[in-house]
PDB file of C-alpha atoms in Angstrom:
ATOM      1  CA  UNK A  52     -13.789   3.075 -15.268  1.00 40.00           C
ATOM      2  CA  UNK A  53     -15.815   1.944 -12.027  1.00 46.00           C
ATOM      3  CA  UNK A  54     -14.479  -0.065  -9.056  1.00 50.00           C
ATOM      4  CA  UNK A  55     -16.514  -0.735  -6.216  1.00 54.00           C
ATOM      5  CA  UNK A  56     -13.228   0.146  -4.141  1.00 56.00           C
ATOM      6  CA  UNK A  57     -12.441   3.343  -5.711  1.00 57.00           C
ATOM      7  CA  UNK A  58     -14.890   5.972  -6.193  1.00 62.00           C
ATOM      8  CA  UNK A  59     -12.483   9.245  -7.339  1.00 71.00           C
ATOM      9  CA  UNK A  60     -11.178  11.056 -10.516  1.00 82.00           C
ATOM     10  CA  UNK A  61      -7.537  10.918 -10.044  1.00 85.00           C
ATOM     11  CA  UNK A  62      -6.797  14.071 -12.097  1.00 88.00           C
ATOM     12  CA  UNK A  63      -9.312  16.022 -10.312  1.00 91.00           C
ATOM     13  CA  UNK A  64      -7.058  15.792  -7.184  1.00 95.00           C
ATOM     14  CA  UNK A  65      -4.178  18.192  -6.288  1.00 96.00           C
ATOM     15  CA  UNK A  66      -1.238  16.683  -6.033  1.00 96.00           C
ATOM     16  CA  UNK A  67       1.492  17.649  -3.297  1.00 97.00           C
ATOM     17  CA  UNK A  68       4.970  15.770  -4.685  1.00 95.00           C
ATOM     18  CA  UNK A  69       6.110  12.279  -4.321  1.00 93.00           C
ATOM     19  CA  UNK A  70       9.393  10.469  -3.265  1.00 89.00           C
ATOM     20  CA  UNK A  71      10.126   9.097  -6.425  1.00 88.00           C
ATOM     21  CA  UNK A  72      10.520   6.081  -8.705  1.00 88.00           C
ATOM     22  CA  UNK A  73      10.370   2.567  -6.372  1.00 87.00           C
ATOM     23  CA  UNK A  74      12.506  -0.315  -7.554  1.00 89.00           C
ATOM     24  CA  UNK A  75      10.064  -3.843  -7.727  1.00 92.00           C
ATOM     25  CA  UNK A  76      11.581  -6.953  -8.166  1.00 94.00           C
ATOM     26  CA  UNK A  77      10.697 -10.138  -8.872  1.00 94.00           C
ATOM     27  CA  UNK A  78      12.432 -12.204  -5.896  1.00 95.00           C
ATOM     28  CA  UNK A  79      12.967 -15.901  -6.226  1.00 94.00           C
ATOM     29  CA  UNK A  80      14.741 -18.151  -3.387  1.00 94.00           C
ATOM     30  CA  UNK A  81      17.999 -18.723  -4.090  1.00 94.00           C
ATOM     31  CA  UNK A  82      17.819 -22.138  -3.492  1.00 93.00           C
ATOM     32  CA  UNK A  83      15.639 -22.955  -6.646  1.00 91.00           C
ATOM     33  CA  UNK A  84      19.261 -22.317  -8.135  1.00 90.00           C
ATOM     34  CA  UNK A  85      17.599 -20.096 -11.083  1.00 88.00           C
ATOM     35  CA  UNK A  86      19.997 -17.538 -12.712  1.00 82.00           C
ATOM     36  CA  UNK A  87      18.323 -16.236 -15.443  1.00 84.00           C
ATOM     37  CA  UNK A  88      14.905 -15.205 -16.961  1.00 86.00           C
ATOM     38  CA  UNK A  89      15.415 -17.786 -19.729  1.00 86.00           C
ATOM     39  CA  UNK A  90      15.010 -20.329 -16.453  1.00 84.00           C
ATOM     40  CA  UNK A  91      12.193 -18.914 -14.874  1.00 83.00           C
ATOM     41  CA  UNK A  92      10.529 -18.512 -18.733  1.00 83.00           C
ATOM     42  CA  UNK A  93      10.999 -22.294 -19.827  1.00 79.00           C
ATOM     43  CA  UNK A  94       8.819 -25.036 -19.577  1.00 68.00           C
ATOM     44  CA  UNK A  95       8.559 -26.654 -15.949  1.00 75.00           C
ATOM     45  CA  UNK A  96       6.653 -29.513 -14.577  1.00 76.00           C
ATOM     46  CA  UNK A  97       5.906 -27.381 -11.741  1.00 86.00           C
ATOM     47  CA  UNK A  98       5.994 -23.688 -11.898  1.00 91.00           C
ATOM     48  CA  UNK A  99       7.742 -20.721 -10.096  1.00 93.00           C
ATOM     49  CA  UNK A 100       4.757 -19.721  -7.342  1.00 95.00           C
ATOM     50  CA  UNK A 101       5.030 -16.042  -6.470  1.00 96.00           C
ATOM     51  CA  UNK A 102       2.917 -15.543  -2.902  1.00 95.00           C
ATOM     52  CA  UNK A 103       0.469 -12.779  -2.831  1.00 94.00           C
ATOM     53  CA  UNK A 104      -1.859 -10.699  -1.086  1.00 93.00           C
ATOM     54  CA  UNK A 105      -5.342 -10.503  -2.662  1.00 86.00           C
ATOM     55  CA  UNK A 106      -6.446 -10.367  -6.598  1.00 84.00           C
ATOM     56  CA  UNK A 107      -6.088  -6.535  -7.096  1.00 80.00           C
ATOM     57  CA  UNK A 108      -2.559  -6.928  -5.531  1.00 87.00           C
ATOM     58  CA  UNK A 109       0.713  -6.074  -7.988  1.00 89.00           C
ATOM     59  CA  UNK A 110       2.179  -9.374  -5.816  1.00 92.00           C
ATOM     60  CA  UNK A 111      -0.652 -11.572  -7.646  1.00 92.00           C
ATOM     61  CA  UNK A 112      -1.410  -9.498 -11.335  1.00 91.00           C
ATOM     62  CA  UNK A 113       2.077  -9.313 -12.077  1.00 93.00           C
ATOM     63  CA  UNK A 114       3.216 -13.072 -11.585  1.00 93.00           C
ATOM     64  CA  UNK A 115      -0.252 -13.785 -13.318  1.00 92.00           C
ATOM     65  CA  UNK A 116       0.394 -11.269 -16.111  1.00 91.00           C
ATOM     66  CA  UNK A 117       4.017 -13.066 -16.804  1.00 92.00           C
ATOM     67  CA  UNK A 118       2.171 -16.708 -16.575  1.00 91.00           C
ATOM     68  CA  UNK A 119      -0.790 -15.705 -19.212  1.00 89.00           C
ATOM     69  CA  UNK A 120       2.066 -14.647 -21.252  1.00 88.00           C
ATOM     70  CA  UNK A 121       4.358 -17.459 -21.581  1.00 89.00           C
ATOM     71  CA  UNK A 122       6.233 -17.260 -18.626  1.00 91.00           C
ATOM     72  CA  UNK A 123       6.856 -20.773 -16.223  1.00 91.00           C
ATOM     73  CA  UNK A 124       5.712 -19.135 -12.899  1.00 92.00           C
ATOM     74  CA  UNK A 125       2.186 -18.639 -11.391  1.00 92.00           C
ATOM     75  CA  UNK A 126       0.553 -16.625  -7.966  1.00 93.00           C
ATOM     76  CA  UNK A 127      -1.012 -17.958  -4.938  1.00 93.00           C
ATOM     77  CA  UNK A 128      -2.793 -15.459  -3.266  1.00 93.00           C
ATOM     78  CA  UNK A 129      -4.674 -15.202  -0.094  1.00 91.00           C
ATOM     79  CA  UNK A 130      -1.624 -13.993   2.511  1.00 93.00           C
ATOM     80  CA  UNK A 131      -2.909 -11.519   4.800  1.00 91.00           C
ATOM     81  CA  UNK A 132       0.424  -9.763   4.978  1.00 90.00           C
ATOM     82  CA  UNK A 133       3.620  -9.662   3.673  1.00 90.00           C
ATOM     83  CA  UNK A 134       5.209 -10.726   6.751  1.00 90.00           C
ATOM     84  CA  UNK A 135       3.052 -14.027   6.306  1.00 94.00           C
ATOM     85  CA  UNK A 136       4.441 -13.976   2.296  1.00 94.00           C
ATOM     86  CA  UNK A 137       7.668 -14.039   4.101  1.00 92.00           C
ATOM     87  CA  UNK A 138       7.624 -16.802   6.335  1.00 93.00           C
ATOM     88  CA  UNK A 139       6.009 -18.720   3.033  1.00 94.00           C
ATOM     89  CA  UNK A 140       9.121 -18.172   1.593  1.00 92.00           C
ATOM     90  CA  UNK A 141      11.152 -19.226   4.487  1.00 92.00           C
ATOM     91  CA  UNK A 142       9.057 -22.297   4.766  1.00 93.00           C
ATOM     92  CA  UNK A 143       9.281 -22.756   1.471  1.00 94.00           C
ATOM     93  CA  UNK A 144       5.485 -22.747   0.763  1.00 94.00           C
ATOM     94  CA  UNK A 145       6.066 -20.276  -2.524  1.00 95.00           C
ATOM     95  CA  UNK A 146       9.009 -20.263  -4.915  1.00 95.00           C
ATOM     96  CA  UNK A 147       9.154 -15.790  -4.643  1.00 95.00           C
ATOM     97  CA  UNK A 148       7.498 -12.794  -4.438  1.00 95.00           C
ATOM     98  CA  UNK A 149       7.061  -9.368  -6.236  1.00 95.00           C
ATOM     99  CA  UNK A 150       7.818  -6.781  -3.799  1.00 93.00           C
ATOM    100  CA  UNK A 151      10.270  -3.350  -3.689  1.00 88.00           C
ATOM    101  CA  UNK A 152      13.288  -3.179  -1.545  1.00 82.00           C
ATOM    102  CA  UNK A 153      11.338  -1.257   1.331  1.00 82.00           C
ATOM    103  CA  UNK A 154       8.667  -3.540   1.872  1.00 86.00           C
ATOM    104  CA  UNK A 155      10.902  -6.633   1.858  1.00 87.00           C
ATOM    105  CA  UNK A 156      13.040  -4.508   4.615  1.00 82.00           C
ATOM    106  CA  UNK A 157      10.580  -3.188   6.349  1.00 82.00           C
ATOM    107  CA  UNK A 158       9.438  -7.191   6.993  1.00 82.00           C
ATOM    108  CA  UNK A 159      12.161  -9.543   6.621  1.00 87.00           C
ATOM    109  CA  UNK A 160      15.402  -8.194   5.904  1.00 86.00           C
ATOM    110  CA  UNK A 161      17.707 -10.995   6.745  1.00 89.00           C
ATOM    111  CA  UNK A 162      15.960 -12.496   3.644  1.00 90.00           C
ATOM    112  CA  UNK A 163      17.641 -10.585   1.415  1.00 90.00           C
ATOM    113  CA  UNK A 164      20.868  -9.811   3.735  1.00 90.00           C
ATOM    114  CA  UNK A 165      21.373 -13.808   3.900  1.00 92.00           C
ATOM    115  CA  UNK A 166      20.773 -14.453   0.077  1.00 92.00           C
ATOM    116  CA  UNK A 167      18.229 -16.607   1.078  1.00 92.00           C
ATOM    117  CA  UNK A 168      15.806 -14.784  -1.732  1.00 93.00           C
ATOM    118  CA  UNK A 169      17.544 -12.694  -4.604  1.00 93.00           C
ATOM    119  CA  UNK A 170      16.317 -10.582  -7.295  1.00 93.00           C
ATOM    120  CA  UNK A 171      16.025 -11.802 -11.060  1.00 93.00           C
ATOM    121  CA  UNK A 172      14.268  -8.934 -12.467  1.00 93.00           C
ATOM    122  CA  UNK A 173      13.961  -5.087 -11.322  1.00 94.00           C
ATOM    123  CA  UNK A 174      11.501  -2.297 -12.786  1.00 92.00           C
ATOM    124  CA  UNK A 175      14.621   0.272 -12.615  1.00 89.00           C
ATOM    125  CA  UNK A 176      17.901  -0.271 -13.861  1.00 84.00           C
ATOM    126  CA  UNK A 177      18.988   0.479 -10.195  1.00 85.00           C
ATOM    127  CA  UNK A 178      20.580  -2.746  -9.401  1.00 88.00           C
ATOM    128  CA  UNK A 179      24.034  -4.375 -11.221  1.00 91.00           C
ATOM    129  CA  UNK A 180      23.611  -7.100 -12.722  1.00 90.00           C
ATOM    130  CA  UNK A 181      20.076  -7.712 -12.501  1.00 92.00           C
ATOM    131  CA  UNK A 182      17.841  -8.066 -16.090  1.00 92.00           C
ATOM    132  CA  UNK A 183      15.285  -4.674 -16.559  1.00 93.00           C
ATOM    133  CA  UNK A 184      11.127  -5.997 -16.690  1.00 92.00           C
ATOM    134  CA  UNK A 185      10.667  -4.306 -19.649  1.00 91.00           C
ATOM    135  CA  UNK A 186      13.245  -5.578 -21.679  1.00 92.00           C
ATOM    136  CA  UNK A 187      11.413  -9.350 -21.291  1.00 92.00           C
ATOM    137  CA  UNK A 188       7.917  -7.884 -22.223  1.00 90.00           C
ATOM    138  CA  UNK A 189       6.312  -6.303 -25.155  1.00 89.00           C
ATOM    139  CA  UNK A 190       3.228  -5.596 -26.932  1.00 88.00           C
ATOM    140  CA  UNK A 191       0.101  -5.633 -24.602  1.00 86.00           C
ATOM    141  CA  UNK A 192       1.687  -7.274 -21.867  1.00 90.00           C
ATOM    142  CA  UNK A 193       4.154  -4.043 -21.559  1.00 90.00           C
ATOM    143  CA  UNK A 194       0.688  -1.713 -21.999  1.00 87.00           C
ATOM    144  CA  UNK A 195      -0.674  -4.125 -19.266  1.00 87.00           C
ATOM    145  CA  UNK A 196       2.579  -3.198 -16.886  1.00 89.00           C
ATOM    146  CA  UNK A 197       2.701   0.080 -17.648  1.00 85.00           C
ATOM    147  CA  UNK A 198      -0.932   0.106 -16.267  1.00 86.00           C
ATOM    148  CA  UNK A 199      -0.269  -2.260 -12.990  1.00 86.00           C
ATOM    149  CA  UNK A 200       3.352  -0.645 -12.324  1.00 88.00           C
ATOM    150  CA  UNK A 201       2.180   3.281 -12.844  1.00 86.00           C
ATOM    151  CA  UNK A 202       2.564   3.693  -8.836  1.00 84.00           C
ATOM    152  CA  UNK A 203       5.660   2.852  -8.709  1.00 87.00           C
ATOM    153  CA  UNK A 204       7.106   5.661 -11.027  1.00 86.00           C
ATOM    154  CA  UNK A 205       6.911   7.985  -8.361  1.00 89.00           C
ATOM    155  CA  UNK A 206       6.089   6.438  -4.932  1.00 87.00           C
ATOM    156  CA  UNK A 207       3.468   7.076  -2.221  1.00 87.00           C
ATOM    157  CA  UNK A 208       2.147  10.577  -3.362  1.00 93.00           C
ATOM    158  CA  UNK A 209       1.077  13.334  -1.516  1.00 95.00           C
ATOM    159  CA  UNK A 210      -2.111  14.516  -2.103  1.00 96.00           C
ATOM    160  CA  UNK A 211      -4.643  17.468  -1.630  1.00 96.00           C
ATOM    161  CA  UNK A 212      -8.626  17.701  -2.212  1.00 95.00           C
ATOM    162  CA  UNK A 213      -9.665  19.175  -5.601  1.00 94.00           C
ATOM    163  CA  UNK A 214     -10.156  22.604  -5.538  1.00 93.00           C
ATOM    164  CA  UNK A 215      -7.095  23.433  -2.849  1.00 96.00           C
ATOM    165  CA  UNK A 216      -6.318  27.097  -3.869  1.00 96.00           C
ATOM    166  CA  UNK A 217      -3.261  27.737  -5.700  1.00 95.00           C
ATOM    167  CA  UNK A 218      -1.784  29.770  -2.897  1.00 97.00           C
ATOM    168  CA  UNK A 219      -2.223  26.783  -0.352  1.00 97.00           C
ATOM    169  CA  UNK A 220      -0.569  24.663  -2.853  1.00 97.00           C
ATOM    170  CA  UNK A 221       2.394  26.255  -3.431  1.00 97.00           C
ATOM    171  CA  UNK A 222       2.964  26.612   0.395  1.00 97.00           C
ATOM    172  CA  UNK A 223       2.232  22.525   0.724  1.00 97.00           C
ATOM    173  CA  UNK A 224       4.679  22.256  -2.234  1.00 97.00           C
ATOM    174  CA  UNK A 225       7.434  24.182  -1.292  1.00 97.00           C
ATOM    175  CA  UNK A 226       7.622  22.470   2.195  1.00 97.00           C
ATOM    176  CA  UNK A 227       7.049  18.787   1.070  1.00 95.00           C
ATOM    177  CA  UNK A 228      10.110  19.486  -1.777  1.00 95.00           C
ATOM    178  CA  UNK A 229      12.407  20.985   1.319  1.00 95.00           C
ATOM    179  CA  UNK A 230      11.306  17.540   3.617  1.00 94.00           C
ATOM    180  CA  UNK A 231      12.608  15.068   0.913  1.00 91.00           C
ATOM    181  CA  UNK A 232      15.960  17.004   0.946  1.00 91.00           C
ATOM    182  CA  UNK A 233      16.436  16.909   4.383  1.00 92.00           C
ATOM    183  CA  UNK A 234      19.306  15.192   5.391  1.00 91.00           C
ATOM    184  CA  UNK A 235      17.653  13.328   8.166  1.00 92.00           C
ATOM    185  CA  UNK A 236      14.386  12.742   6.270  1.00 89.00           C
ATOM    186  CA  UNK A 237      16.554  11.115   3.666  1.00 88.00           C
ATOM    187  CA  UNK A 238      18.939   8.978   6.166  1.00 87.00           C
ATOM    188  CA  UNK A 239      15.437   7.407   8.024  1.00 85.00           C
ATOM    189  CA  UNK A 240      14.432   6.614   4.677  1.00 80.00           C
ATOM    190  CA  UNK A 241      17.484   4.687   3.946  1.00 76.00           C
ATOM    191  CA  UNK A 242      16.994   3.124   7.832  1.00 75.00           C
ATOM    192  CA  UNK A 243      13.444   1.703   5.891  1.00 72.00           C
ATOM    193  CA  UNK A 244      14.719   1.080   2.626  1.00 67.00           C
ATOM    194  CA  UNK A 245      12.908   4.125   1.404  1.00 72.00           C
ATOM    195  CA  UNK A 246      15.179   5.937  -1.104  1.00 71.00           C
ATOM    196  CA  UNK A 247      13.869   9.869  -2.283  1.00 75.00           C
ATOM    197  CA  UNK A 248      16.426   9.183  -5.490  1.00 76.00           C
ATOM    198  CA  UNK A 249      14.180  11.297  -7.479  1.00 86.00           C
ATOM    199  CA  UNK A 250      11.912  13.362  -5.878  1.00 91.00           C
ATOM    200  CA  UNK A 251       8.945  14.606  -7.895  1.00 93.00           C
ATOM    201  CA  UNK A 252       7.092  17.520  -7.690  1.00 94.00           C
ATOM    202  CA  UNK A 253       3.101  17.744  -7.892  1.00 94.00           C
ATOM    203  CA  UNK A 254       2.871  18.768 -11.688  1.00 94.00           C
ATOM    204  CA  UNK A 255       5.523  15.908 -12.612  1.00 94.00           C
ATOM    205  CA  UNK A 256       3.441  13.560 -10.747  1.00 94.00           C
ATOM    206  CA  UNK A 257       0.326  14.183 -12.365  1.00 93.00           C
ATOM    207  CA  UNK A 258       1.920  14.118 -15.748  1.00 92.00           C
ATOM    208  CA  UNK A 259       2.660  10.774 -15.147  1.00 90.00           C
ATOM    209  CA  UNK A 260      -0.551   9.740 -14.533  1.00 90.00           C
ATOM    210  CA  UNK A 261      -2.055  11.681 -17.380  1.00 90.00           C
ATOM    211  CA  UNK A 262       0.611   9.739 -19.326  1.00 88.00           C
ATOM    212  CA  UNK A 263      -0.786   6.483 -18.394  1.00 84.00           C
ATOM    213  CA  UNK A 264      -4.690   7.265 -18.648  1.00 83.00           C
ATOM    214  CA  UNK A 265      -3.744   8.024 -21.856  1.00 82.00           C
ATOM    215  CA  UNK A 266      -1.985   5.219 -23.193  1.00 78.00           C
ATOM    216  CA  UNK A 267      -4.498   3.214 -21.595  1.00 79.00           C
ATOM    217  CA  UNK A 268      -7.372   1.927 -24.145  1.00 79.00           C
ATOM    218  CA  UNK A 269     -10.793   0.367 -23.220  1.00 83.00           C
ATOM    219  CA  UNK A 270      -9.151  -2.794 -24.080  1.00 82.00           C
ATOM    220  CA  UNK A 271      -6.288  -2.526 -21.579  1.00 81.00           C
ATOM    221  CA  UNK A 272      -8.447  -1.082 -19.008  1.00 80.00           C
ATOM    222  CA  UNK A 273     -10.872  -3.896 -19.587  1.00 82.00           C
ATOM    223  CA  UNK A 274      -8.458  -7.009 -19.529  1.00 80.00           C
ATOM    224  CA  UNK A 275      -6.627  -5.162 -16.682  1.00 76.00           C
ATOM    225  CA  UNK A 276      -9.883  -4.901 -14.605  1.00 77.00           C
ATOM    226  CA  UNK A 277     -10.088  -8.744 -15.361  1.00 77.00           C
ATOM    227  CA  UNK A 278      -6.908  -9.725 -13.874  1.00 70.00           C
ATOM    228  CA  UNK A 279      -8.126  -8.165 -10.677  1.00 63.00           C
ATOM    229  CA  UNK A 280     -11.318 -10.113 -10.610  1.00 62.00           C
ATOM    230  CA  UNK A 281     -13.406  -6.874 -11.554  1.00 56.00           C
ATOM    231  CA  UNK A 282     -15.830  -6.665 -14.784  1.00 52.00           C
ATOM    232  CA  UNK A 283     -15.985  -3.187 -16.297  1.00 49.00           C
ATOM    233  CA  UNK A 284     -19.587  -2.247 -15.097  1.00 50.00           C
ATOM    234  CA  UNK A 285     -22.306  -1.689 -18.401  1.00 51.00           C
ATOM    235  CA  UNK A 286     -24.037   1.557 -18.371  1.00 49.00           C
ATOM    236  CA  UNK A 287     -28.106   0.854 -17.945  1.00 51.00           C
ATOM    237  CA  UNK A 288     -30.285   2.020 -20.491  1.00 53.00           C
ATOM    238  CA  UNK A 289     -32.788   4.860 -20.121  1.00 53.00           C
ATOM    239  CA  UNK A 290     -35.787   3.615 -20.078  1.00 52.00           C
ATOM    240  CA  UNK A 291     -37.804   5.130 -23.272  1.00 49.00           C
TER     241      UNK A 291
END
């Protein structure tokens, strides 16, 4: 499919390695006083607002994905950073937020060092104690994850231009795999709550988003598009 915004092939790209699976969570304020999904699922007068960036944002199409199916919460987008999502939440303008460990650290992280937000749903079962994402979902609104979340199973990638000869490849791959085992590559991570758990290689990272094109049908691709404000684009007709 077409976006205006991205204009590539993702397969046809080489890719380097990535850090690994990132942990979202859905973040509430612990003042709300909710303890469990069966809380945040329920019936409300007023319901749970997750703060976002814009409409393509996971911050906004996951809270919205929840809300369309069943779930008491909603998004309110428009923040033009998640610092700003932050001070929301300090302010008490938005009930939570859908975010990973790093990029609540790298902005706020007395937030979460203070309890004044904690997590009532994770993507990895990385965290004690805390309920898994896809244990709450099924059906097309698990599809519809899978599709939004696919990122996050392996991190901010590394990549090369198609065509990058194999030689060139396996020089790139063989020094990005010794960087994320570096000891002090791994403890600056940790200083930005960026954990290399489970680094992945360039073929394992492409798998996985082979995996996902392909378990993606026009349908899902179509109501996906929609929750980010985009319309699949018709193909014109030749003119006879």
């Amino acid at each position: 499919f077409k976006d205006p915004g991205v204009r590539f092939e993702p397969l046809k790209f080489e890719y380097i390695g990535a850090p690994g699976p990132v942990n979202n969570k859905l973040w509430v304020r612990a003042d709300l006083g909710i303890k469990s999904i069966d809380e945040l699922k329920k019936a409300r007068a007023t319901p749970v607002v997750f703060g976002g960036l814009r409409s393509r944002s996971s911050n906004v199409v996951v809270p919205t994905i929840l809300s369309r199916a069943g779930w008491s919460v909603r998004s309110l987008k428009g923040y033009k950073g998640t610092s700003k999502i932050m001070l929301a939440l300090e302010q008490k303008e938005v009930d939570g937020i859908w975010a990973s460990d790093s990029t609540l650290r790298n902005n706020r992280a007395d937030l979460i060092d203070n309890k004044v937000i904690v997590p009532i749903l994770q993507v990895r079962g990385w965290e004690k104690g805390v309920p898994l994402l896809y244990d709450q979902v099924a059906g097309r609104t698990k599809k519809l994850l899978n599709l939004v979340l696919a990122p996050s199973s392996f991190g901010i990638p590394a990549i090369a231009p198609p065509g990058t000869s194999k030689a060139r490849m396996d020089t790139l791959r063989a020094a990005y795999a010794a960087m994320v085992r570096d000891k002090a590559f791994i403890a600056d991570g940790a200083k930005r709550g960026v954990y290399a758990k489970k680094p992945l290689g360039g073929d394992a990272v492409k798998k996985v988003i082979t995996d996902v094109i392909n378990d993606s049908d026009a349908s899902i691709v179509k109501e996906y598009l929609a929750y980010r404000g985009k319309k699949k684009k018709k193909k014109k007709k030749k003119a006879n």
